[in-house]
Coordinates of C-alpha atoms and ligand atoms in Angstrom, one line a residue:
Chain A
M1 CA -90.4 -173.2 -118.3
S2 CA -89.3 -176.6 -117.0
E3 CA -86.1 -177.7 -115.2
P4 CA -83.3 -178.4 -117.7
R5 CA -82.0 -181.9 -117.4
N6 CA -78.5 -181.2 -118.7
V7 CA -77.1 -178.8 -116.2
E8 CA -74.0 -180.1 -114.3
P9 CA -72.7 -178.0 -111.4
A10 CA -69.5 -176.0 -112.2
A11 CA -66.6 -178.4 -111.7
E12 CA -64.3 -175.8 -110.1
A13 CA -65.5 -173.7 -107.3
S14 CA -64.6 -170.1 -107.8
R15 CA -63.1 -168.4 -104.8
V16 CA -63.6 -164.8 -103.7
T17 CA -61.9 -162.6 -101.3
A18 CA -64.3 -160.3 -99.4
T19 CA -64.4 -158.3 -96.3
L20 CA -67.3 -159.0 -94.0
R21 CA -68.1 -156.6 -91.3
V22 CA -69.2 -158.7 -88.3
N23 CA -70.0 -157.1 -84.9
G24 CA -68.2 -154.0 -86.0
E25 CA -65.0 -155.7 -86.9
D26 CA -63.7 -156.3 -90.5
H27 CA -62.9 -159.9 -91.4
T28 CA -61.1 -160.4 -94.7
V29 CA -61.8 -163.9 -95.8
V30 CA -61.3 -166.1 -98.8
F31 CA -64.1 -168.5 -99.5
P32 CA -65.8 -170.4 -102.4
V33 CA -68.5 -168.1 -103.8
H34 CA -71.2 -170.7 -103.3
H35 CA -70.6 -170.8 -99.5
T36 CA -73.3 -169.4 -97.2
L37 CA -72.9 -166.7 -94.6
L38 CA -73.4 -169.4 -92.0
E39 CA -70.5 -171.5 -93.4
V40 CA -68.2 -168.5 -93.7
L41 CA -68.9 -167.1 -90.3
R42 CA -68.1 -170.4 -88.7
E43 CA -65.3 -171.7 -91.0
G44 CA -63.8 -168.5 -92.2
C45 CA -64.2 -166.1 -89.3
G46 CA -64.1 -168.7 -86.6
L47 CA -67.3 -167.4 -85.1
T48 CA -69.1 -170.6 -84.1
G49 CA -71.8 -169.0 -82.0
T50 CA -74.2 -169.1 -84.9
K51 CA -75.6 -172.6 -85.3
H52 CA -76.3 -175.1 -88.1
G53 CA -79.8 -176.5 -87.8
C54 CA -81.9 -177.6 -90.7
E55 CA -79.9 -175.5 -93.3
L56 CA -83.1 -175.1 -95.2
G57 CA -84.7 -172.1 -93.6
E58 CA -87.1 -174.0 -91.3
C59 CA -85.6 -173.6 -87.8
G60 CA -84.0 -170.2 -87.2
A61 CA -80.9 -171.6 -85.4
C62 CA -78.7 -169.8 -87.8
A63 CA -80.4 -166.4 -87.5
V64 CA -78.1 -163.3 -87.5
L65 CA -78.8 -159.6 -88.1
L66 CA -78.0 -158.1 -91.5
D67 CA -78.2 -154.3 -91.3
G68 CA -80.3 -154.8 -88.1
R69 CA -82.8 -157.2 -89.6
P70 CA -83.0 -160.9 -88.7
V71 CA -82.1 -163.2 -91.6
L72 CA -81.3 -166.9 -91.9
S73 CA -77.6 -167.2 -92.5
C74 CA -78.0 -170.6 -94.0
L75 CA -79.8 -169.0 -96.9
V76 CA -77.6 -166.0 -97.6
L77 CA -74.5 -166.2 -99.6
A78 CA -71.5 -164.7 -97.7
A79 CA -70.7 -162.8 -100.9
E80 CA -74.1 -161.1 -100.7
A81 CA -73.4 -160.1 -97.1
A82 CA -70.2 -158.2 -97.9
G83 CA -70.8 -154.5 -97.6
H84 CA -73.5 -154.9 -95.0
E85 CA -73.4 -154.9 -91.2
V86 CA -73.6 -158.5 -89.8
E87 CA -74.3 -159.0 -86.1
T88 CA -73.9 -162.4 -84.4
V89 CA -74.4 -163.6 -80.9
E90 CA -70.7 -163.0 -80.2
G91 CA -71.3 -159.3 -80.4
L92 CA -74.0 -159.2 -77.8
Q93 CA -72.0 -158.9 -74.6
E94 CA -70.0 -155.8 -73.8
G95 CA -66.7 -156.7 -72.3
N96 CA -67.5 -159.0 -69.4
R97 CA -71.1 -157.7 -69.1
L98 CA -73.8 -159.9 -70.6
H99 CA -76.5 -158.2 -72.7
P100 CA -79.7 -158.0 -70.7
L101 CA -81.2 -160.6 -73.1
Q102 CA -78.4 -163.0 -72.3
A103 CA -78.7 -162.3 -68.6
A104 CA -82.5 -162.8 -68.6
F105 CA -82.2 -166.1 -70.6
A106 CA -79.6 -167.4 -68.2
D107 CA -81.5 -166.4 -65.0
L108 CA -84.9 -167.6 -66.1
G109 CA -83.8 -170.9 -67.7
A110 CA -84.9 -169.8 -71.1
A111 CA -82.0 -171.8 -72.6
Q112 CA -81.8 -175.5 -71.9
C113 CA -79.6 -177.3 -74.5
G114 CA -78.9 -173.8 -75.8
Y115 CA -78.8 -174.8 -79.5
C116 CA -81.7 -172.4 -80.6
T117 CA -80.5 -169.6 -78.2
P118 CA -78.1 -167.6 -80.4
G119 CA -80.7 -167.3 -83.2
I120 CA -83.4 -166.4 -80.7
L121 CA -81.3 -163.8 -78.9
M122 CA -80.5 -162.1 -82.2
T123 CA -84.1 -162.1 -83.4
A124 CA -85.2 -160.8 -80.1
K125 CA -82.5 -158.1 -80.2
A126 CA -83.9 -156.8 -83.5
L127 CA -87.4 -156.9 -82.1
L128 CA -86.5 -154.8 -79.0
A129 CA -84.6 -152.3 -81.2
Q130 CA -87.8 -151.7 -83.1
N131 CA -90.4 -152.2 -80.3
P132 CA -89.0 -151.5 -76.7
E133 CA -92.3 -152.6 -75.1
P134 CA -93.5 -155.7 -76.9
T135 CA -96.6 -157.6 -75.7
A136 CA -96.3 -161.4 -75.3
E137 CA -98.1 -161.8 -78.6
E138 CA -95.7 -159.5 -80.4
I139 CA -92.7 -161.5 -78.9
E140 CA -94.3 -164.8 -80.1
E141 CA -94.9 -163.3 -83.5
A142 CA -91.3 -162.0 -83.9
L143 CA -89.9 -165.4 -82.8
A144 CA -92.3 -167.5 -85.0
G145 CA -89.5 -168.5 -87.2
N146 CA -87.3 -169.9 -84.4
L147 CA -87.9 -173.4 -83.2
C148 CA -86.9 -174.5 -79.7
R149 CA -87.2 -178.2 -78.9
C150 CA -86.5 -177.9 -75.2
T151 CA -88.1 -175.0 -73.4
G152 CA -91.7 -175.0 -74.5
Y153 CA -91.2 -171.2 -75.3
R154 CA -92.8 -169.8 -72.1
K155 CA -89.5 -169.0 -70.5
I156 CA -88.2 -167.5 -73.7
V157 CA -91.2 -165.1 -74.0
Q158 CA -90.8 -164.2 -70.3
A159 CA -87.1 -163.6 -70.7
V160 CA -87.5 -161.4 -73.7
A161 CA -90.2 -159.3 -71.9
W162 CA -87.9 -159.0 -68.8
A163 CA -84.9 -158.0 -70.9
A164 CA -87.1 -155.4 -72.6
A165 CA -88.0 -154.0 -69.1
I166 CA -84.4 -153.9 -68.1
L167 CA -83.5 -152.1 -71.3
R168 CA -86.2 -149.6 -70.5
G169 CA -84.6 -149.0 -67.1
E170 CA -87.3 -150.7 -65.0
E171 CA -86.2 -152.6 -62.0
E172 CA -89.0 -154.9 -61.2
R173 CA -88.1 -158.6 -61.4
P174 CA -90.4 -161.4 -62.7
P175 CA -92.2 -163.2 -59.8
E176 CA -90.1 -165.7 -57.9
E177 CA -91.9 -168.8 -59.4
A178 CA -90.5 -167.7 -62.8
F179 CA -87.0 -168.5 -61.5
L180 CA -87.7 -171.5 -59.3
G181 CA -90.8 -172.9 -60.7
S182 CA -94.0 -173.2 -58.7
P183 CA -94.0 -175.4 -55.6
L184 CA -94.9 -179.0 -56.3
P185 CA -98.3 -180.1 -55.1
E186 CA -98.2 -181.8 -51.8
V187 CA -98.3 -185.6 -52.2
R188 CA -100.4 -187.5 -49.6
R189 CA -99.1 -190.8 -48.6
Chain B
M1 CA -74.1 -180.9 -93.8
L2 CA -76.1 -179.6 -96.7
R3 CA -73.9 -177.4 -98.8
L4 CA -74.7 -175.7 -102.0
P5 CA -73.1 -177.1 -105.2
P6 CA -70.5 -174.9 -106.8
F7 CA -71.7 -172.3 -109.3
D8 CA -70.6 -168.9 -110.6
F9 CA -72.3 -166.0 -108.9
R10 CA -73.1 -162.7 -110.7
A11 CA -74.6 -159.6 -109.1
P12 CA -75.3 -157.1 -111.8
R13 CA -76.4 -153.5 -110.9
R14 CA -78.5 -153.0 -114.0
L15 CA -81.4 -154.9 -115.4
A16 CA -80.1 -154.9 -119.0
E17 CA -76.9 -156.5 -117.7
A18 CA -78.8 -159.3 -115.9
A19 CA -80.9 -159.9 -119.1
A20 CA -77.7 -160.1 -121.2
I21 CA -76.1 -162.6 -118.8
L22 CA -79.2 -164.8 -118.9
A23 CA -79.3 -164.7 -122.7
G24 CA -75.6 -165.5 -123.0
E25 CA -75.4 -168.3 -120.5
G26 CA -78.2 -170.4 -121.8
D27 CA -79.8 -173.3 -119.8
G28 CA -77.3 -173.2 -117.0
A29 CA -78.1 -169.7 -115.8
R30 CA -80.9 -168.8 -113.4
V31 CA -81.8 -165.9 -111.3
V32 CA -82.0 -165.7 -107.6
A33 CA -83.8 -163.0 -105.5
G34 CA -84.2 -163.8 -101.8
G35 CA -82.9 -167.3 -102.3
T36 CA -85.4 -168.8 -99.8
D37 CA -86.7 -171.2 -102.4
L38 CA -83.7 -171.6 -104.8
W39 CA -81.0 -172.2 -102.1
P40 CA -82.9 -175.0 -100.3
N41 CA -83.8 -176.5 -103.7
M42 CA -80.1 -176.4 -104.9
K43 CA -78.9 -177.8 -101.5
R44 CA -81.3 -180.7 -102.0
R45 CA -80.2 -180.9 -105.6
H46 CA -83.7 -180.4 -107.0
Q47 CA -82.7 -177.4 -109.1
H48 CA -79.4 -176.8 -110.8
A49 CA -77.4 -173.9 -112.1
T50 CA -73.9 -173.2 -113.4
T51 CA -74.4 -169.5 -113.1
V52 CA -76.7 -167.8 -110.6
V53 CA -77.6 -164.2 -111.3
S54 CA -78.7 -162.2 -108.3
L55 CA -81.4 -159.5 -108.9
M56 CA -80.9 -157.9 -105.5
G57 CA -78.4 -155.3 -106.6
I58 CA -80.7 -153.8 -109.2
P59 CA -82.4 -150.8 -107.6
E60 CA -85.1 -150.4 -110.2
L61 CA -86.5 -153.8 -109.4
A62 CA -87.1 -153.1 -105.7
A63 CA -89.3 -150.0 -105.9
V64 CA -92.9 -149.8 -104.7
D65 CA -94.6 -147.1 -106.7
D66 CA -98.1 -145.8 -105.8
G67 CA -99.3 -143.1 -108.1
G68 CA -102.8 -143.4 -106.6
G69 CA -104.0 -145.4 -109.7
E70 CA -102.3 -148.6 -110.6
L71 CA -99.9 -149.8 -107.8
R72 CA -96.6 -151.1 -109.0
L73 CA -94.7 -153.5 -106.8
G74 CA -91.1 -154.2 -107.8
A75 CA -90.3 -157.9 -108.0
T76 CA -87.5 -157.8 -105.5
A77 CA -89.4 -155.9 -102.9
T78 CA -89.2 -158.3 -99.9
L79 CA -92.3 -159.8 -98.5
A80 CA -91.7 -157.8 -95.3
Q81 CA -91.6 -154.6 -97.3
V82 CA -94.8 -155.5 -99.2
A83 CA -96.7 -156.4 -96.0
A84 CA -95.5 -153.2 -94.3
S85 CA -96.1 -150.9 -97.4
D86 CA -98.5 -148.2 -96.6
A87 CA -100.1 -148.4 -100.1
V88 CA -100.6 -152.2 -99.8
R89 CA -102.1 -152.0 -96.3
R90 CA -104.4 -149.2 -97.1
R91 CA -105.5 -150.0 -100.7
Y92 CA -105.1 -153.8 -100.9
P93 CA -105.4 -155.1 -97.3
A94 CA -106.2 -158.7 -98.4
L95 CA -102.9 -158.8 -100.2
A96 CA -101.1 -157.6 -97.0
C97 CA -102.9 -160.4 -95.1
A98 CA -101.8 -163.1 -97.7
V99 CA -98.2 -161.9 -97.7
R100 CA -98.0 -161.7 -93.9
S101 CA -99.1 -165.4 -93.8
I102 CA -96.0 -166.5 -95.7
S103 CA -93.3 -168.5 -94.0
S104 CA -91.8 -166.7 -90.9
P105 CA -90.5 -163.2 -90.0
P106 CA -86.8 -163.8 -90.9
L107 CA -87.9 -165.5 -94.2
R108 CA -90.1 -162.5 -95.0
N109 CA -87.1 -160.2 -94.6
M110 CA -85.3 -162.2 -97.3
G111 CA -88.0 -163.6 -99.6
T112 CA -89.3 -161.4 -102.4
L113 CA -92.6 -161.0 -104.1
G114 CA -91.2 -162.0 -107.5
G115 CA -89.6 -165.1 -106.1
N116 CA -92.9 -166.0 -104.4
L117 CA -94.7 -165.8 -107.7
C118 CA -92.1 -168.0 -109.4
L119 CA -91.8 -170.5 -106.6
D120 CA -91.2 -174.1 -107.5
T121 CA -94.2 -176.5 -107.2
R122 CA -94.0 -178.7 -104.1
C123 CA -94.6 -182.4 -103.3
T124 CA -93.7 -184.7 -100.3
Y125 CA -91.9 -187.0 -102.6
Y126 CA -89.8 -184.2 -104.1
N127 CA -89.0 -181.8 -101.2
Q128 CA -86.6 -184.3 -99.7
T129 CA -82.8 -184.7 -99.6
E130 CA -81.1 -186.4 -102.5
P131 CA -80.3 -189.7 -100.7
W132 CA -84.0 -189.9 -99.7
R133 CA -85.2 -189.4 -103.2
R134 CA -82.5 -191.8 -104.6
A135 CA -83.6 -194.5 -102.2
I136 CA -87.1 -194.7 -103.7
D137 CA -85.8 -193.7 -107.1
F138 CA -86.3 -190.3 -108.6
C139 CA -89.8 -189.4 -109.8
M140 CA -91.0 -187.7 -113.0
K141 CA -90.3 -184.2 -111.8
E142 CA -86.6 -185.2 -111.9
A143 CA -84.8 -187.9 -113.8
G144 CA -87.4 -190.6 -113.3
T145 CA -90.5 -191.7 -115.2
V146 CA -93.0 -192.4 -112.5
C147 CA -95.1 -190.2 -110.3
W148 CA -95.0 -191.6 -106.8
V149 CA -98.3 -189.8 -105.8
A150 CA -100.3 -191.2 -108.8
P151 CA -98.2 -194.0 -110.3
S152 CA -100.5 -194.5 -113.3
S153 CA -100.6 -190.8 -114.1
P154 CA -98.8 -189.4 -117.1
R155 CA -98.3 -186.1 -115.4
C156 CA -96.7 -184.6 -112.3
W157 CA -99.2 -183.3 -109.7
A158 CA -96.8 -181.2 -107.5
H159 CA -98.8 -178.3 -106.2
A160 CA -98.5 -174.5 -106.5
A161 CA -97.5 -173.3 -103.1
S162 CA -97.4 -169.5 -103.3
D163 CA -99.8 -167.6 -101.1
A164 CA -99.5 -164.3 -102.9
A165 CA -100.3 -165.9 -106.3
P166 CA -103.9 -166.8 -105.6
M167 CA -104.6 -163.4 -104.0
L168 CA -103.0 -161.5 -106.8
C169 CA -104.8 -163.6 -109.4
A170 CA -108.1 -162.8 -107.7
L171 CA -107.3 -159.1 -107.6
G172 CA -106.5 -159.2 -111.4
A173 CA -102.8 -158.3 -111.1
R174 CA -100.6 -158.2 -114.2
V175 CA -96.9 -158.9 -114.3
L176 CA -94.1 -157.2 -116.4
L177 CA -91.7 -159.7 -117.8
R178 CA -88.5 -158.6 -119.5
A179 CA -85.7 -160.3 -121.4
H180 CA -82.7 -159.1 -123.5
D181 CA -85.0 -159.0 -126.6
G182 CA -88.0 -157.2 -125.3
E183 CA -90.7 -157.0 -122.6
R184 CA -94.4 -157.9 -122.2
V185 CA -97.1 -157.4 -119.7
V186 CA -99.4 -160.4 -119.0
P187 CA -102.2 -161.1 -116.6
L188 CA -100.5 -163.0 -113.7
E189 CA -103.1 -165.8 -114.2
E190 CA -101.6 -166.5 -117.6
L191 CA -98.1 -167.0 -116.1
Y192 CA -99.2 -170.3 -114.7
R193 CA -99.7 -173.8 -116.2
D194 CA -101.4 -176.7 -114.6
D195 CA -98.3 -178.9 -114.7
G196 CA -96.1 -179.7 -111.7
I197 CA -93.0 -179.8 -113.9
D198 CA -93.5 -177.0 -116.5
Y199 CA -95.4 -174.7 -114.2
L200 CA -94.5 -171.3 -115.6
N201 CA -95.6 -169.9 -119.0
K202 CA -92.4 -168.0 -119.5
R203 CA -89.0 -168.4 -121.1
R204 CA -86.1 -169.2 -118.8
E205 CA -84.4 -165.8 -119.6
E206 CA -87.5 -163.7 -118.9
I207 CA -87.2 -161.7 -115.6
L208 CA -90.3 -160.9 -113.7
C209 CA -89.8 -157.2 -113.0
A210 CA -92.9 -155.9 -111.4
V211 CA -96.4 -156.7 -110.3
L212 CA -99.1 -154.3 -111.4
L213 CA -102.3 -154.0 -109.3
P214 CA -105.3 -152.4 -111.0
A215 CA -107.0 -149.4 -109.3
E216 CA -110.3 -151.2 -109.6
A217 CA -109.1 -153.9 -107.2
A218 CA -108.4 -151.3 -104.4
V219 CA -110.5 -151.6 -101.3
E220 CA -112.9 -148.8 -102.2
H221 CA -114.1 -150.7 -105.2
C222 CA -113.5 -154.3 -104.4
A223 CA -113.8 -156.6 -101.4
G224 CA -110.9 -159.0 -101.1
S225 CA -110.2 -161.8 -98.6
F226 CA -107.6 -164.5 -98.0
W227 CA -107.8 -167.7 -95.9
K228 CA -105.0 -170.2 -95.5
L229 CA -104.9 -173.6 -93.7
R230 CA -101.7 -175.1 -92.4
R231 CA -100.6 -177.2 -89.4
R232 CA -98.7 -174.5 -87.5
G233 CA -99.3 -170.7 -87.4
A234 CA -95.9 -170.0 -89.1
I235 CA -93.2 -171.6 -91.2
D236 CA -95.5 -174.2 -92.8
F237 CA -96.8 -173.8 -96.3
A238 CA -100.5 -173.8 -97.0
V239 CA -102.3 -177.1 -97.5
V240 CA -105.3 -175.2 -98.8
S241 CA -105.8 -171.5 -99.4
A242 CA -108.6 -169.5 -100.8
A243 CA -108.6 -165.9 -102.1
A244 CA -111.6 -164.0 -103.2
A245 CA -112.2 -160.6 -104.8
A246 CA -115.7 -159.3 -105.3
W247 CA -117.2 -156.3 -107.0
F248 CA -120.8 -155.5 -106.1
D249 CA -123.4 -153.4 -108.0
A250 CA -125.4 -150.6 -106.4
G251 CA -128.1 -153.0 -105.4
G252 CA -125.7 -155.2 -103.4
A253 CA -125.6 -158.1 -105.9
V254 CA -122.3 -159.5 -107.2
E255 CA -121.3 -157.7 -110.3
R256 CA -118.1 -159.7 -110.8
L257 CA -116.1 -162.0 -108.5
R258 CA -113.0 -164.1 -108.7
L259 CA -112.4 -167.1 -106.5
V260 CA -108.9 -168.6 -106.6
L261 CA -107.6 -171.6 -104.7
G262 CA -104.0 -172.3 -103.7
A263 CA -102.1 -175.6 -103.0
V264 CA -104.8 -177.8 -104.6
A265 CA -103.5 -177.8 -108.2
S266 CA -100.2 -177.2 -110.0
R267 CA -101.3 -173.6 -110.5
P268 CA -103.5 -171.1 -108.7
L269 CA -106.9 -172.5 -109.5
R270 CA -109.7 -170.2 -110.5
V271 CA -113.1 -171.6 -109.7
V272 CA -114.9 -170.4 -112.8
A273 CA -118.1 -172.4 -112.2
A274 CA -118.5 -170.6 -108.8
E275 CA -117.8 -167.2 -110.3
E276 CA -120.5 -167.8 -113.0
L277 CA -122.9 -169.0 -110.4
L278 CA -122.5 -166.0 -108.2
A279 CA -122.6 -163.3 -111.0
G280 CA -125.7 -161.2 -110.5
R281 CA -126.7 -162.9 -107.3
R282 CA -126.6 -161.7 -103.7
L283 CA -123.7 -163.3 -101.8
D284 CA -125.9 -164.8 -99.0
E285 CA -125.4 -168.0 -97.0
E286 CA -127.1 -170.2 -99.7
A287 CA -125.1 -168.8 -102.6
V288 CA -121.9 -169.1 -100.6
A289 CA -122.6 -172.7 -99.7
E290 CA -123.4 -173.6 -103.4
A291 CA -120.2 -171.8 -104.6
A292 CA -118.1 -173.5 -102.0
R293 CA -119.3 -176.9 -103.1
L294 CA -118.2 -176.0 -106.7
A295 CA -114.8 -175.1 -105.3
R296 CA -114.4 -178.5 -103.8
K297 CA -115.4 -180.1 -107.0
A298 CA -112.8 -178.1 -109.0
A299 CA -109.9 -178.8 -106.6
T300 CA -107.6 -181.8 -107.0
P301 CA -105.8 -182.1 -103.6
M302 CA -103.3 -185.0 -103.9
D303 CA -101.5 -186.9 -101.1
N304 CA -98.4 -184.9 -101.6
T305 CA -98.4 -182.5 -98.7
D306 CA -99.3 -182.4 -95.0
F307 CA -102.8 -183.8 -94.0
Q308 CA -104.9 -186.3 -96.0
A309 CA -106.0 -185.3 -99.4
Q310 CA -109.6 -186.2 -98.7
W311 CA -109.8 -184.0 -95.6
R312 CA -108.1 -181.2 -97.5
G313 CA -110.9 -181.5 -100.1
L314 CA -113.4 -180.9 -97.3
M315 CA -111.3 -178.0 -96.1
V316 CA -111.4 -176.5 -99.6
E317 CA -115.2 -176.1 -99.2
R318 CA -114.8 -174.5 -95.7
Y319 CA -112.0 -172.2 -96.7
A320 CA -113.6 -171.1 -100.0
A321 CA -116.8 -170.4 -98.0
A322 CA -114.9 -168.4 -95.4
A323 CA -113.2 -166.3 -98.1
L324 CA -116.6 -165.6 -99.8
R325 CA -118.3 -164.9 -96.5
Q326 CA -115.7 -162.4 -95.6
A327 CA -115.9 -160.7 -99.0
A328 CA -119.6 -160.4 -98.4
G329 CA -119.2 -158.9 -94.9
L330 CA -120.6 -162.0 -93.2
E331 CA -118.9 -163.8 -90.3
P332 CA -116.2 -166.1 -91.8
G333 CA -117.5 -169.1 -89.9
I334 CA -114.1 -170.5 -89.0
R335 CA -111.4 -169.3 -86.6
P336 CA -109.3 -166.5 -87.9
P337 CA -105.9 -167.5 -89.2
H338 CA -102.8 -166.8 -87.1
H339 CA -101.8 -163.8 -89.2
P340 CA -104.2 -160.9 -88.5
L341 CA -103.5 -157.6 -90.2
Ligands
FAD1 C1 -89.4 -172.8 -94.2 C2 -90.0 -172.1 -95.4 C3 -91.4 -171.8 -95.4 C4 -92.0 -171.2 -96.4 N1 -93.3 -170.9 -96.3 C5 -94.0 -170.3 -97.4 C6 -95.3 -170.0 -97.3 O1 -96.0 -170.3 -96.3 N2 -95.9 -169.5 -98.4 C7 -95.3 -169.2 -99.5 O2 -95.9 -168.7 -100.5 N3 -93.9 -169.5 -99.6 C8 -93.3 -170.0 -98.6 N4 -91.9 -170.2 -98.7 C9 -91.2 -170.1 -99.9 C10 -90.4 -168.8 -100.1 O3 -89.8 -168.4 -99.0 C11 -91.3 -167.6 -100.6 O4 -92.2 -168.0 -101.5 C12 -90.4 -166.5 -101.1 O5 -91.2 -165.4 -101.4 C13 -89.6 -166.8 -102.3 O6 -89.0 -165.6 -102.7 P1 -87.4 -165.6 -102.9 O7 -87.1 -164.2 -103.4 O8 -86.7 -166.0 -101.8 O9 -87.2 -166.6 -104.1 P2 -85.9 -167.2 -104.8 O10 -85.5 -168.4 -104.0 O11 -84.9 -166.2 -105.0 O12 -86.5 -167.7 -106.2 C14 -87.5 -168.6 -106.3 C15 -87.6 -169.0 -107.8 O13 -88.1 -168.0 -108.6 C16 -87.1 -167.6 -109.5 N5 -87.1 -166.1 -109.5 C17 -87.0 -165.3 -108.4 N6 -87.1 -164.0 -108.7 C18 -87.4 -164.0 -110.0 C19 -87.7 -162.9 -110.9 N7 -87.8 -161.7 -110.5 N8 -88.0 -163.3 -112.2 C20 -87.9 -164.5 -112.6 N9 -87.7 -165.6 -111.8 C21 -87.4 -165.3 -110.5 C22 -85.8 -168.2 -109.1 O14 -85.0 -168.5 -110.2 C23 -86.3 -169.4 -108.4 O15 -86.5 -170.5 -109.3 C24 -91.3 -170.9 -97.6 C25 -89.9 -171.2 -97.6 C26 -89.3 -171.8 -96.6 C27 -87.8 -172.1 -96.7
SF4_2 S1 -96.4 -185.2 -108.0 FE1 -95.4 -187.1 -108.6 S2 -94.0 -186.5 -110.3 FE2 -94.6 -184.7 -109.2 S3 -93.0 -184.3 -107.7 FE3 -94.7 -185.5 -106.7 S4 -94.1 -187.7 -107.0 FE4 -92.8 -186.4 -108.4
FES3 S1 -80.2 -173.6 -90.1 FE1 -80.9 -171.9 -91.0 S2 -83.0 -172.0 -90.6 FE2 -82.4 -173.9 -89.9
FES4 S1 -83.0 -174.7 -75.6 FE1 -82.7 -176.6 -76.7 S2 -83.7 -176.1 -78.6 FE2 -84.1 -174.3 -77.5

């Protein structure tokens, strides 16, 4: 079976009307059937929290939850997502209250440029729903499909572990250095 | 922005309907399962379709059926489902290990076993955007006539990149293919051709419906192992992989063994010379070393993926040895991969 050489893309894009259930709200949108969930979330629903990265499945910036499981919205057709529950970063906070993951990321500096953050928050949310007390290795494993070019990942792992502790109702904070960094070594003149 | 080209999208609920659409639409129709290979390829304009038929709405294709004898894995079972399946973990742990090594967690929630087995072959000169490929002119796998990896070669050397395929070939899996005009069951090994362009021995309209794992390859009869090398512990494809399945006789000698390499040929590559060498012998250090040298000889790593081809050749020997050692219950001799069971 080899690739046919004579296949031209369809000249006319066929459009569909579908209702996407995003963060518990119905969005009825009209879009070309070949558009991805990422494109329709941003362009059709106006939800721009989910980010475009590589658009090829390699970075995780576009991760959202589909029926509670992390998927890459750049590789899901919006048409395929109709009839399923979609969760994006916009649905994390409750009213004015940040989700513990968001609060932990903000307080610990686990987001720097912030471009990878929505995808990581959503992937972490799915992990914590399944495993309320993950080890550092389990957090790393769950986030293995999400690239971050800024933080070096340490803060991200710490923040997910802290958010997990908050969600379990524990009150202990990470050590002070986690917020402020360790003191600089003394420089002798 | 990399958008998909326009196409018609169909999502039938029944297999017969999918088969009828594929038969009716001709060359322009192709199936999609998880889309983790097809969508990137269509975005980069490697692969083309006027009609895309999704298999994900067909319940009978997704089932995992364990009657205790042969294990039947539906083609659209996701990689995450296969890796988490109790039957796979318990009876075919080496397959669980191979599947867990694929891509990344979100991609394993999307990608399917059938899609993995029909994965397009890969090459550095091919897996690029269209402007990149146009800039150096298209190669033989597309509209061109030259292979940029081996310009004097009459063939394309793009490599087979699936991780489940070598393991399933080693375990002796068969696949059920179905089209509008009938069905057939073939050994998975026979699904592949050593040709980077025409890499599958099946008609375009044939749908891979299920993978059948023989009872004799279950862990109580057969020792399986899988080793994979790549730059990072996730996301990256294998640059070398080695899968082994060994059956021992009562005296501890090899009765039968299959050794299959990934990413070093356009198909999963069985190292028949090594299998013949090992039959009837004890799988000790010396036998392993000899067999691993034969594996290196059989492989044709090309400069068309990460790392230098020559070094990958050396790694074929190391990884084949590790797979054989593990099957024999010896220390693998290299660090474990980043995807423990
Ligand atoms: C960043 C990234 C990393 C990856 N890393 C790995 C890796 O390490 N190892 C690895 O093996 N793969 C890897 N992959 C490839 C891919 O994700 C997996 O192989 C996946 O299992 C493909 O399955 P799918 O259902 O998504 O396939 P699809 O994209 O849906 O289909 C792939 C091909 O198979 C055909 N097809 C699909 N299902 C059937 C069927 N039932 N019958 C007939 N034809 C069918 C399609 O027409 C298409 O040509 C990676 C992909 C990405 C994007
Ligand atoms: S091996 Fe050669 S012909 Fe095949 S994809 Fe690579 S450059 Fe093209
Ligand atoms: S944008 Fe989807 S994985 Fe990079
Ligand atoms: S914070 Fe910048 S990429 Fe992660």
